[in-house]
């Protein structure tokens, strides 16, 4: 493992956890606006009102007594996703990719019965996966039929694209690829791979897995460098629109590419992680400071995206 001193990391423009929290999260994310992103159900409704595409909501279980109606709710859907509306870190998300003789098939291929599914939903409603253990609700929504471009560099599950947005400007981006370890989830904390994306061109760079650089998917062995994301500019526009609907200055935008419906906003995150810097081999601080200097210019969405694509072309780290 390679170690570097805090001084060298700072010199390379690496954003640390303390600076992220003090200079960006606390300063640019007003506390009263957190529910706009911490509550995924509210986020979905805000996005729909603004005409931003999101996975279709099949139903919501808010109370324990409603769980008895779950079989009726799901009878017309062979594929779906169950998630806590106030969850974090991918906890509590259950992805069902099919049905088999009365049981449900997870993306890993393992089976769960109706009773186990009911118990999982009950745990969500009880707050087992929610921030601070709050009473929660379970969302049941559309299963994304992901774009085949990522078929060879993803192990089951649905890959997504994380765009780090600051003051409405895309600052950095990466693809998050599920692995066998992550059980089909695109969450780096649960073992997914993060692959950097060049903001200017939309082409993939190197990756990060368990906080270490990586160039091939750990399960498929396929290299993920040099892949072009389709309609990259349009995808950045979609991400930038989320600034207007939430009012939060610093956040992560998770986007999925559906083969039938195109790009859709999956979730927003008011405290996005910092591993995106390793995936991109670049520090966030110079980009964020450059965006801060643009604050007085009040650019529209198209102008903000064009600024990012013109100014954030790699600037890779120097060797420590």
Coordinates of C-alpha atoms in Angstrom, one line a residue, residues 100-271:
X100 CA -39.2 -18.6 -10.0
X101 CA -42.0 -20.9 -8.8
X102 CA -43.3 -18.5 -6.2
X103 CA -39.9 -17.2 -5.0
X104 CA -38.0 -14.1 -5.9
X105 CA -34.6 -14.2 -7.6
X106 CA -31.9 -11.7 -6.5
X107 CA -29.3 -10.4 -8.9
X108 CA -26.8 -12.7 -7.3
X109 CA -29.0 -15.7 -8.3
X110 CA -30.0 -16.5 -4.7
X111 CA -33.7 -17.0 -3.9
X112 CA -35.9 -15.4 -1.2
X113 CA -39.5 -16.4 -0.5
X114 CA -42.4 -14.0 0.1
X115 CA -42.1 -14.3 3.9
X116 CA -38.4 -13.2 3.7
X117 CA -39.3 -10.3 1.4
X118 CA -42.1 -9.3 3.9
X119 CA -39.5 -9.4 6.7
X120 CA -37.1 -7.3 4.7
X121 CA -39.8 -4.6 4.1
X122 CA -40.8 -4.8 7.7
X123 CA -37.2 -4.1 8.7
X124 CA -37.1 -1.1 6.4
X125 CA -40.3 0.4 7.8
X126 CA -39.0 -0.1 11.3
X127 CA -36.0 2.0 10.5
X128 CA -33.3 -0.7 10.5
X129 CA -31.5 0.9 7.4
X130 CA -32.5 4.6 7.8
X131 CA -30.3 7.5 8.9
X132 CA -30.4 7.7 12.7
X133 CA -32.8 4.7 12.9
X134 CA -35.8 6.8 12.0
X135 CA -39.1 5.2 11.1
X136 CA -39.0 4.8 7.4
X137 CA -41.0 3.7 4.4
X138 CA -40.2 1.1 1.7
X139 CA -40.2 2.2 -1.9
X140 CA -40.8 -0.4 -4.7
X141 CA -39.7 0.9 -8.1
X142 CA -38.8 0.0 -11.6
X143 CA -35.8 -2.4 -12.2
X144 CA -33.4 -0.7 -14.5
X145 CA -32.6 -2.6 -17.7
X146 CA -29.1 -1.3 -17.9
X147 CA -27.4 -0.2 -21.1
X148 CA -25.4 -3.1 -22.7
X149 CA -22.3 -0.9 -23.0
X150 CA -21.4 -2.0 -19.4
X151 CA -22.3 -5.7 -19.8
X152 CA -18.7 -6.9 -19.8
X153 CA -17.4 -4.7 -17.1
X154 CA -20.1 -5.3 -14.5
X155 CA -21.0 -8.3 -12.4
X156 CA -24.8 -8.5 -12.1
X157 CA -26.7 -5.6 -10.7
X158 CA -27.0 -2.2 -12.3
X159 CA -24.0 0.2 -12.8
X160 CA -24.6 3.9 -12.3
X161 CA -22.7 7.1 -13.0
X162 CA -21.9 9.4 -10.1
X163 CA -21.5 13.1 -10.9
X164 CA -20.1 15.3 -8.2
X165 CA -21.9 18.6 -8.6
X166 CA -20.7 21.8 -7.0
X167 CA -22.8 25.0 -7.2
X168 CA -24.5 23.4 -10.2
X169 CA -21.2 22.7 -12.0
X170 CA -20.2 19.1 -12.7
X171 CA -16.8 18.9 -11.0
X172 CA -15.9 15.2 -11.3
X173 CA -17.5 11.9 -12.4
X174 CA -17.1 8.1 -12.2
X175 CA -19.0 4.9 -13.1
X176 CA -19.8 2.6 -10.2
X177 CA -19.7 -1.0 -11.2
X178 CA -21.2 -3.8 -9.2
X179 CA -19.1 -6.8 -8.3
X180 CA -19.7 -10.3 -6.9
X181 CA -18.7 -8.9 -3.5
X182 CA -21.2 -6.0 -3.7
X183 CA -24.1 -8.4 -4.4
X184 CA -25.2 -6.4 -7.4
X185 CA -25.1 -3.0 -5.7
X186 CA -23.2 -0.1 -7.2
X187 CA -21.9 1.1 -3.8
X188 CA -18.2 1.4 -3.2
X189 CA -18.5 0.8 0.5
X190 CA -20.1 -2.6 -0.3
X191 CA -17.4 -3.6 -2.7
X192 CA -18.3 -2.0 -6.1
X193 CA -15.6 -0.6 -8.4
X194 CA -15.4 3.1 -9.2
X195 CA -14.1 4.1 -12.7
X196 CA -13.1 7.7 -13.4
X197 CA -14.6 9.6 -16.3
X198 CA -12.9 12.5 -18.2
X199 CA -15.4 15.3 -17.7
X200 CA -14.5 16.8 -21.1
X201 CA -14.8 13.8 -23.3
X202 CA -16.9 11.3 -21.3
X203 CA -14.3 8.6 -21.8
X204 CA -13.5 6.3 -18.9
X205 CA -10.1 6.4 -17.1
X206 CA -8.7 4.1 -14.4
X207 CA -10.6 2.7 -11.4
X208 CA -10.6 2.2 -7.7
X209 CA -11.5 -0.9 -5.7
X210 CA -11.3 -1.0 -1.9
X211 CA -9.5 2.4 -2.1
X212 CA -6.7 1.0 -4.4
X213 CA -6.1 1.8 -8.1
X214 CA -7.4 -0.9 -10.6
X215 CA -7.7 -1.2 -14.4
X216 CA -9.7 -4.4 -14.9
X217 CA -12.9 -5.5 -13.4
X218 CA -12.1 -7.9 -10.5
X219 CA -14.8 -10.5 -11.6
X220 CA -14.8 -10.3 -15.4
X221 CA -11.2 -9.4 -15.9
X222 CA -12.2 -6.9 -18.7
X223 CA -10.4 -3.6 -18.9
X224 CA -12.7 -0.6 -18.4
X225 CA -10.4 2.1 -19.8
X226 CA -11.3 4.2 -22.9
X227 CA -15.1 3.5 -23.0
X228 CA -17.1 6.5 -24.3
X229 CA -20.3 7.3 -22.4
X230 CA -23.1 8.0 -24.9
X231 CA -24.5 11.5 -25.0
X232 CA -22.1 12.6 -22.3
X233 CA -23.0 16.3 -22.6
X234 CA -26.7 15.6 -22.2
X235 CA -26.0 13.4 -19.2
X236 CA -24.1 16.3 -17.5
X237 CA -27.0 18.6 -18.3
X238 CA -29.3 16.2 -16.6
X239 CA -27.0 16.1 -13.5
X240 CA -26.7 19.9 -13.4
X241 CA -30.5 20.3 -13.4
X242 CA -30.6 18.7 -9.9
X243 CA -29.0 21.9 -8.4
X244 CA -32.1 23.9 -9.3
X245 CA -34.6 21.3 -7.7
X246 CA -32.7 20.8 -4.4
X247 CA -30.9 24.1 -3.7
X248 CA -27.9 22.1 -2.3
X249 CA -24.5 23.4 -3.4
X250 CA -22.4 20.2 -2.9
X251 CA -23.8 16.8 -3.8
X252 CA -23.4 13.6 -5.7
X253 CA -25.9 12.8 -8.5
X254 CA -26.4 9.1 -9.3
X255 CA -27.6 8.4 -12.8
X256 CA -28.5 5.1 -14.5
X257 CA -28.5 4.4 -18.2
X258 CA -31.6 2.4 -19.0
X259 CA -31.7 0.5 -22.3
X260 CA -35.4 1.4 -22.9
X261 CA -35.8 4.8 -21.2
X262 CA -32.4 6.4 -21.4
X263 CA -30.6 8.2 -18.5
X264 CA -32.6 8.5 -15.3
X265 CA -31.7 10.1 -11.9
X266 CA -31.5 7.3 -9.3
X267 CA -30.5 9.2 -6.1
X268 CA -28.9 12.3 -4.8
X269 CA -26.3 12.4 -2.0
X270 CA -25.5 15.5 0.2
X271 CA -22.3 13.9 1.5

